[in-house]
Amino acid sequence: MDEELYSRQLYVLGLPAMQRIREAKVLLCGLQGLGAEVAKNLVLMGVGSLTLHDPHPTCWADLAAQFFLSEESLGRSRAEASQPQLAQLNEAVQISVHRGDITEDLVRGFQVVVLTDSKLEDQLNMGALCHKNRVYFLMAETRGLVGRLFCDFGEDFTVVDPTEVEPTSAAIQDISQGSPGIVTLRGGSKRPSFYDGDLVMFSDIEGMVELNSHSPQPVRVQKDGSLEIGDTTTFSRYLRGGVVTEVKRPKTVKHKPLDIALLQPCMVVQNTQEIQRAHCLHQTFHALHKFQQLHGRLPKPWDPDDAETVVWLAQDLEPLKGAKEESLDEALLRTIALSSAGSLSPMAAILGGVAAQEVLKAVSGKFMPLDQWLYFDALECLPEDETLLPSPEDCHPRNCRYDGQIAVFGTGFQEKLSYKHYLLVGAGAIGCEMLKGFALVGLGVRDNGGVTIADMDHVERSNLSRQFLFRPKDTGRPKAEVAAEAAHRLNPDLQVTSHTCPLDPTTEDIYDDDFFSRVDGVVAALDSFQARHYVAARCTHYLKPLLEAGTQGTRGSASVFVPYVTEVYKGPTSAEEAPYPVCTLRHFPSTVEHSLQWAQDEFEGLFRLSAETINDYQQTCTSSLLGTDGTGILALLQQVMGVLRTRPQTWQDCVVWALGHWQLCFRDNIVELLRKFPSDKDTHFLYVLAAANLYARMHGLPGSQSQTALRELLTLTLLQEPDSMPQNLFSAEFGQEQLKELQETLDDWNKGPPLKPVLFGKDDSSNFHEDFVVAATDLRCQNYGILPVNRARIKQTIGRIIPAIATSTAVVAGLLGLELYKVVSGPRPLGTFRHSYLHLAENHFIRSAPSAPAMQSFHHLEWTCWHRLTVPAGQPERTLESLLAHLQEEHGLTVRMLLHDQALLYSSGWPFEKQAQHLGLRVTELVQQVTGQKPKPGLRVLVFELSCEGEDDEMAFPPLHYEL
């Protein structure tokens, strides 16, 4: 298992599930756009082997959604043409092409068979074959703006781990002897929550050891949060310690074969209205298959006669068993039929992401599978006004790569897409998927159109399991540049530009007024709430639509924000908690988070800040530390020098320092420590090993990864004379003599080359960074009786790692693609836009219209967060007095205060003389005088905040835009 490659995915699935996935054998039939999405996700996520089957020749319509194909693929088998591109995604996955017929013997050799965009007859035959041979079966298909997915995992499928939630675990304070026994938990009001009927197991209990080997048992939760368990009367008396942990219960799922499920469908829906719509979609798909069987083709794009035939076929179908008798929605049927010939990349991404997640559920037993049908439609992407719908002539095939999309929206819409210019902020997982989507839909392929990518990060190996555009050879290169090159290969007509500088307040001279004047919209694919808020504020300022998405594990969201139509972005300000008080970290830790933060601060102080401090001292040639008030600096130097009187020269010197610092921090008896050394996993030993290596690296000395050699070194130098352990050179309080001694030691250290500050790195398991923080956290928890957590959780926290998986990334990117269609098409009602939320692990899919922007009013004025007061440029330039007069005359506003970048330019409460000094100045002169800065070249607008006489405390006036 390549844990670095799959690191983000392992946080979602866990090691046991990943091991089962690595052994899985999957057969995928159908390599149009939907099949390509399924294949891409499965290969990125590391299935054992994937066999492709699709002998059909590539045609122009395939290129609208199939990103492994190009004009050079026309006429070639889809499977043959796709295989080389797929193989580049993950060299650990065996990818082959099956060229013959699909037989029963062949099917038996796979765990899962996936059928995409196939005929109903083929679906029924394959479904029966798989059900008979206990092979998991999935069928998925899209038709224009509608799609569906079906799962059959057999009649007794076991879900080993139904949810994404980690098992609840808590430290024990006491256990009573009695019937029932009562378990009191540590943590007070912050203790974890158990529920009646939860199964639990006990571990590490001293005294009542009978519970450590006891089988899982149910609990009842008392009002005070304690747990009632079975009879403990005959057990030994509880002494101390122990952990109680929830045991997840497996669940059994029973699925019907496809032939039965077609007439008795179980569907994933949220309410009654959705059930009715899903039933209508179910029958529409059946009617489309009947049409295809009768005519040998799908309905022609926007052909009214073909559409009426589909409506008639649907009405003639046998009613669904168990469903409420109701008439089908003819308008819905007709719209689906008219647009069913199309192939759209966003729809393929959505259905392909969900289908791939279901494959993982099948082979790993992780998370609940669908029950059994999922229907999805995005017909709201079409114009509400029927006069704006495309005509058959407008949707006729042009023998171009966009034919599949033109069949749904027409050539006029394709023209609109080609001239748009979008800014993509972030070229990570979602950013790569969005770039793929831009290339497929033809966004920005004409003059003045295009895509600009902004991302300052570089490609890392851990990116490769979900960031589709990157390959191993790209590791270390800027993401923006690599992504731009890859997107251009997907569509050579795509006009794409890369920027390796971030979009933040420091780069407003790059992403300035001129830049945003050329941008039609922004896509934010960021992993920081702070960055999202900044980008959203830029979009509000420049009145640009914003498409924004994010994922965490199998959860995801996709949102759209349109000027004057929807609310603005209002996500959380930060995903991180407020910093812990220093006194809590140093002296009174009560949670593992406290210990972890302390360990991170130790790393920074010992191996980065200390080196930088000593280097600064050396460079500035400070003559003396005597008389300085730098207590914090002195304490830092004390720690980094520790037990050493001279600068370390060898690996052994570094080990001695590390051992001394361990004794300073954790106060364990050295002989007791050495008795534990034979265990390679001993946390004390690993702390010394990591600290010594980091200390050596800071001093430019060679370290050692050999635990055996370190054990021998410690034994030879210390075990023979356990009382000879050197003491720290300096005490906690500094007198003049100690300062002089410190001065002399520091001067001696500065005779050598500069120290090398160690910057924490989160994705290299061999550099001892994580080892140090993990060991320090664990030892701190041991010292204070805190329930520790495993290494993976600590690594996730210190690296600020967001659990991620390719499937949820693909789905949210597809959902944003649908909103892009709506934004590009032109003005439309609020009710046609969608905010989307999903949880693939638990099959939750919610799409709802966004809220309208809140309206505020003051006297005769009304405004929303998108509005601003605009003052046009004047010749000559206005004075402050004329600006205030303009606001009074045009808007009836008597200004009380005027600010720019939080600097106060004017206040009606100032003395008359001060007001007069400001009122006579030109506006730009006043800004320069107060802020000390001239307006930047190219700046088109100065933005002011104002408050007015008579406003309420809660009122926020729109910004004042003063044009230059």
XYZ file of C-alpha atoms in Angstrom, residues 480-903:
424
model
C -1.208 26.113 -12.251
C 1.313 25.516 -15.045
C 0.825 21.739 -15.161
C -2.970 22.047 -15.062
C -2.956 24.626 -17.865
C -0.846 22.380 -20.091
C -3.029 19.345 -19.373
C -6.265 21.252 -20.045
C -4.860 22.483 -23.354
C -4.108 18.891 -24.329
C -7.744 17.972 -23.609
C -8.894 20.741 -25.953
C -6.235 22.479 -28.073
C -8.640 25.386 -28.710
C -8.891 26.251 -25.009
C -7.281 29.638 -24.263
C -5.696 29.037 -20.867
C -3.293 31.169 -18.818
C -1.612 30.235 -15.533
C -0.616 32.404 -12.573
C 1.553 31.013 -9.780
C 0.848 33.896 -7.405
C -2.127 33.655 -5.035
C -5.269 35.740 -5.204
C -5.091 37.666 -1.933
C -4.627 41.248 -0.663
C -0.893 41.171 -1.525
C -1.529 40.680 -5.263
C -4.196 43.291 -5.970
C -1.726 44.987 -8.303
C -1.861 41.824 -10.475
C -5.542 40.943 -10.136
C -6.570 44.570 -10.464
C -9.479 46.492 -11.971
C -8.257 45.883 -15.529
C -7.888 42.156 -14.867
C -11.389 41.732 -13.464
C -12.878 43.864 -16.231
C -11.933 41.039 -18.627
C -13.399 38.281 -16.434
C -16.987 37.065 -16.850
C -17.094 34.848 -13.757
C -15.044 33.173 -11.044
C -14.803 29.565 -9.848
C -13.401 29.092 -6.329
C -11.886 25.658 -5.703
C -10.149 26.429 -2.414
C -9.465 24.573 0.833
C -9.382 27.643 3.104
C -12.409 29.562 4.363
C -10.281 32.691 4.637
C -9.367 32.450 0.952
C -12.989 31.768 -0.012
C -14.157 34.887 1.819
C -11.564 37.015 0.068
C -12.455 35.699 -3.388
C -16.160 36.132 -2.643
C -15.524 39.737 -1.580
C -13.708 40.383 -4.873
C -16.680 38.970 -6.784
C -19.080 41.184 -4.848
C -16.870 44.216 -5.468
C -16.619 43.582 -9.212
C -20.169 42.189 -9.591
C -19.000 38.834 -10.948
C -20.883 35.530 -10.537
C -19.125 33.057 -8.246
C -19.246 29.268 -8.427
C -17.892 27.694 -5.236
C -17.464 24.080 -4.107
C -15.768 22.068 -1.396
C -15.531 18.514 -0.117
C -14.597 16.708 3.072
C -14.459 12.962 2.736
C -17.660 11.793 1.039
C -19.424 15.057 1.868
C -19.576 17.868 -0.626
C -21.285 21.129 -1.501
C -21.620 23.231 -4.629
C -23.030 26.751 -4.595
C -23.693 29.601 -6.985
C -23.783 33.335 -6.209
C -25.146 35.686 -8.883
C -25.130 39.498 -8.634
C -28.502 40.963 -7.635
C -30.162 37.509 -7.849
C -28.820 35.389 -4.967
C -27.344 36.052 -1.566
C -23.567 36.491 -1.341
C -21.199 33.844 0.038
C -21.524 33.506 3.836
C -19.435 30.461 4.704
C -17.703 29.969 8.057
C -14.963 32.464 8.820
C -12.554 29.699 9.848
C -12.440 25.947 10.217
C -10.006 26.220 13.105
C -10.764 26.820 16.751
C -9.396 29.813 18.618
C -5.850 29.312 19.958
C -5.592 27.761 23.389
C -4.358 29.930 26.291
C -0.607 29.503 26.817
C -1.097 28.603 30.465
C -3.407 25.741 29.446
C -0.884 24.367 26.935
C 2.066 24.570 29.330
C 0.639 23.615 32.662
C -2.966 22.383 32.569
C -3.643 20.335 29.417
C -6.903 18.417 29.601
C -7.453 17.279 26.002
C -5.367 15.680 23.273
C -5.727 18.940 21.304
C -3.879 20.784 24.083
C -1.072 18.221 24.001
C -0.878 18.325 20.215
C -0.659 22.111 20.113
C 2.083 21.987 22.765
C 4.016 19.435 20.674
C 3.720 21.591 17.540
C 4.977 24.624 19.472
C 7.907 22.517 20.732
C 8.850 21.618 17.154
C 8.707 25.231 16.014
C 10.636 26.548 18.996
C 13.386 23.926 19.036
C 14.105 23.422 15.367
C 13.014 26.582 13.529
C 12.745 29.664 15.772
C 15.918 28.868 17.735
C 17.974 28.508 14.543
C 16.572 31.735 13.140
C 17.290 33.550 16.426
C 20.910 32.398 16.609
C 21.437 33.204 12.913
C 20.029 36.701 13.417
C 22.358 37.222 16.383
C 25.291 36.119 14.247
C 24.357 38.388 11.334
C 23.723 41.509 13.427
C 26.909 40.944 15.477
C 25.213 41.972 18.713
C 28.000 42.558 21.233
C 26.170 41.437 24.363
C 22.953 39.927 25.667
C 23.564 41.540 29.046
C 20.907 44.025 29.992
C 18.449 42.847 27.350
C 14.885 42.129 28.337
C 14.495 39.226 25.915
C 13.345 36.628 28.443
C 11.564 34.647 25.738
C 14.684 34.613 23.538
C 16.873 33.548 26.433
C 14.509 30.697 27.298
C 14.553 29.599 23.675
C 18.339 29.553 23.570
C 18.431 27.678 26.854
C 16.324 24.866 25.392
C 18.229 24.557 22.141
C 21.590 24.456 23.903
C 20.290 22.189 26.632
C 22.932 19.950 28.187
C 25.641 20.852 25.645
C 28.449 23.252 26.560
C 29.720 23.430 22.978
C 28.152 23.242 19.566
C 27.412 19.596 18.615
C 29.961 17.986 16.319
C 28.694 14.397 16.015
C 25.557 12.278 15.930
C 26.330 11.197 19.512
C 26.260 14.852 20.658
C 22.777 15.171 19.137
C 21.589 12.041 20.925
C 22.882 13.385 24.241
C 21.003 16.648 23.660
C 17.791 14.814 22.709
C 17.985 12.619 25.797
C 18.539 15.656 27.998
C 15.578 17.453 26.483
C 13.426 14.366 26.913
C 14.342 14.312 30.613
C 13.563 18.028 30.914
C 10.096 17.601 29.383
C 8.900 14.265 30.693
C 10.857 13.534 33.917
C 10.972 9.767 33.565
C 13.676 7.734 35.271
C 16.462 7.119 32.758
C 17.031 3.523 33.838
C 13.336 2.765 33.463
C 13.499 4.289 29.994
C 16.382 2.089 28.939
C 14.565 -1.006 30.139
C 11.889 -0.192 27.562
C 14.278 0.233 24.620
C 13.885 -3.361 23.292
C 10.406 -2.381 22.072
C 10.832 -0.619 18.725
C 7.460 1.043 19.156
C 8.192 2.575 22.530
C 7.169 6.204 22.399
C 10.026 7.399 24.632
C 12.598 5.811 22.346
C 10.975 7.233 19.205
C 10.944 10.712 20.757
C 14.708 10.591 21.355
C 15.333 9.227 17.845
C 13.237 11.936 16.172
C 14.570 14.798 18.326
C 18.189 13.772 17.759
C 17.730 13.608 13.978
C 16.010 16.984 13.811
C 18.704 18.527 15.997
C 21.385 17.038 13.750
C 19.657 18.374 10.645
C 19.475 21.865 12.139
C 23.259 21.739 12.745
C 24.058 20.300 9.318
C 25.187 16.971 10.784
C 24.369 13.487 9.500
C 21.611 11.721 11.423
C 20.650 8.081 11.647
C 17.456 6.156 11.045
C 18.778 3.011 12.692
C 16.891 2.205 15.872
C 19.312 -0.621 16.635
C 22.340 1.668 16.460
C 20.658 4.267 18.656
C 19.758 1.647 21.246
C 23.356 0.463 21.370
C 24.658 4.013 21.644
C 22.345 4.821 24.560
C 23.200 1.585 26.301
C 26.962 2.094 25.994
C 27.021 5.744 27.025
C 24.340 5.911 29.706
C 23.218 2.559 31.057
C 26.658 1.875 32.521
C 26.515 5.139 34.520
C 22.857 6.021 35.023
C 23.679 8.939 37.323
C 26.001 10.580 34.822
C 23.227 12.141 32.776
C 24.326 15.767 32.087
C 22.115 18.511 33.464
C 20.862 21.537 31.579
C 23.479 24.246 31.512
C 21.107 27.053 32.428
C 18.340 27.321 35.004
C 14.929 28.829 34.418
C 15.905 32.206 35.933
C 18.794 34.185 34.473
C 21.247 36.046 36.664
C 24.219 38.055 35.488
C 26.593 35.076 35.775
C 24.275 32.826 33.773
C 23.779 35.504 31.132
C 27.553 35.792 30.846
C 27.875 32.015 30.501
C 25.103 31.974 27.909
C 26.861 34.787 26.056
C 30.100 32.807 25.947
C 28.338 29.644 24.752
C 26.457 31.562 22.068
C 29.658 33.222 20.864
C 31.255 29.789 20.612
C 28.305 28.465 18.597
C 28.512 31.386 16.202
C 32.025 30.405 15.142
C 30.478 27.735 12.943
C 28.274 28.054 9.846
C 24.674 29.333 10.179
C 22.131 26.893 11.552
C 19.514 25.405 9.233
C 15.952 26.123 10.432
C 13.712 23.073 10.032
C 10.360 23.892 8.435
C 7.609 21.430 9.254
C 6.611 19.191 6.338
C 3.443 17.133 6.429
C 3.852 14.627 3.593
C 7.272 13.038 4.194
C 7.151 10.133 6.638
C 10.945 9.746 6.642
C 12.025 13.203 7.863
C 11.091 12.656 11.551
C 8.856 15.753 11.624
C 5.682 13.800 12.256
C 7.525 11.305 14.470
C 8.581 14.074 16.832
C 5.141 15.680 17.110
C 3.375 12.320 17.463
C 5.769 11.085 20.157
C 5.707 14.406 22.037
C 1.897 14.474 21.928
C 1.622 10.897 23.147
C 4.096 11.430 26.022
C 2.327 14.634 27.055
C -0.983 12.749 27.118
C 0.606 10.009 29.232
C 1.961 12.568 31.709
C -1.463 14.147 32.217
C -3.683 11.069 31.979
C -5.269 12.163 28.688
C -6.775 9.595 26.309
C -4.402 9.580 23.301
C -5.392 9.233 19.660
C -3.750 7.264 16.886
C -0.922 8.507 14.687
C -3.150 8.998 11.639
C -5.444 11.408 13.509
C -2.471 13.396 14.839
C -0.936 13.552 11.350
C -4.250 14.762 9.933
C -4.482 17.526 12.531
C -0.917 18.820 12.386
C -0.919 18.774 8.596
C -4.352 20.426 8.461
C -5.218 17.576 6.115
C -8.754 17.473 4.741
C -9.940 13.896 4.067
C -10.586 13.653 0.336
C -11.646 11.164 -2.286
C -12.001 11.414 -6.067
C -15.712 10.535 -6.150
C -17.088 13.457 -4.151
C -14.712 15.787 -6.005
C -16.095 14.660 -9.363
C -19.706 15.063 -8.232
C -19.361 18.634 -6.900
C -17.457 19.670 -10.034
C -20.296 18.289 -12.142
C -22.818 20.184 -10.050
C -20.875 23.411 -10.602
C -20.826 22.651 -14.324
C -24.623 22.685 -14.348
C -24.666 26.075 -12.618
C -22.144 27.333 -15.182
C -24.661 26.519 -17.934
C -27.245 28.683 -16.168
C -24.942 31.637 -15.517
C -23.636 31.690 -19.095
C -27.103 31.419 -20.650
C -28.053 34.883 -19.400
C -30.509 36.427 -16.916
C -32.828 33.884 -15.299
C -35.035 33.608 -12.209
C -33.665 32.791 -8.762
C -35.650 29.547 -8.615
C -33.637 27.956 -11.438
C -30.318 28.100 -9.566
C -29.297 25.374 -7.121
C -27.192 25.023 -4.006
C -26.309 21.337 -3.639
C -25.238 19.247 -0.655
C -24.317 15.573 -0.724
C -23.086 12.797 1.546
C -22.171 9.818 -0.590
C -21.492 7.554 2.398
C -25.097 7.870 3.569
C -26.818 8.541 0.216
C -28.003 12.052 1.011
C -28.525 14.365 -1.972
C -30.134 17.776 -1.414
C -30.566 20.483 -4.042
C -32.426 23.697 -3.273
C -32.811 27.183 -4.674
C -30.519 29.749 -3.011
C -31.914 32.603 -0.956
C -32.486 36.013 -2.471
C -30.274 38.826 -1.176
C -31.710 40.588 1.869
C -33.200 44.009 1.161
C -32.347 47.013 3.350
C -33.889 50.457 3.238
C -33.266 53.993 4.506
C -35.861 56.629 3.780
C -36.452 56.343 0.011
C -33.360 54.195 -0.685
C -33.473 50.397 -1.022
C -30.462 48.177 -1.583
C -28.949 44.707 -1.199
C -25.408 43.542 -0.554
C -24.782 43.726 -4.317
C -25.651 47.440 -4.658
C -23.312 50.412 -4.395
C -23.566 54.185 -4.609
C -21.627 55.303 -7.674
C -20.143 58.764 -8.126
C -18.961 59.305 -11.718
C -15.580 60.885 -12.431
C -15.664 64.653 -12.652
C -13.529 67.192 -14.534
C -11.851 68.718 -12.642
C -11.777 66.147 -9.840
C -14.261 66.636 -7.039
C -13.370 68.022 -3.657
C -14.611 66.275 -0.541
C -17.148 69.070 -0.129
C -18.597 68.538 -3.619
C -18.659 64.755 -3.034
C -20.726 65.181 0.130
C -22.992 67.640 -1.686
C -23.499 65.102 -4.497
C -24.600 62.466 -2.006
C -27.040 64.924 -0.460
C -28.494 66.040 -3.786
C -28.622 62.675 -5.591
C -29.452 60.319 -2.731
C -30.693 62.524 0.113
C -27.872 61.331 2.406
C -26.285 63.573 5.035
C -22.928 61.923 5.691
C -21.814 61.601 9.305
C -18.556 59.699 8.734
C -16.542 58.702 5.652
C -13.819 56.033 5.738
C -11.374 54.484 3.275
C -9.561 51.252 4.222
C -10.686 51.880 7.823
C -8.997 55.314 7.812
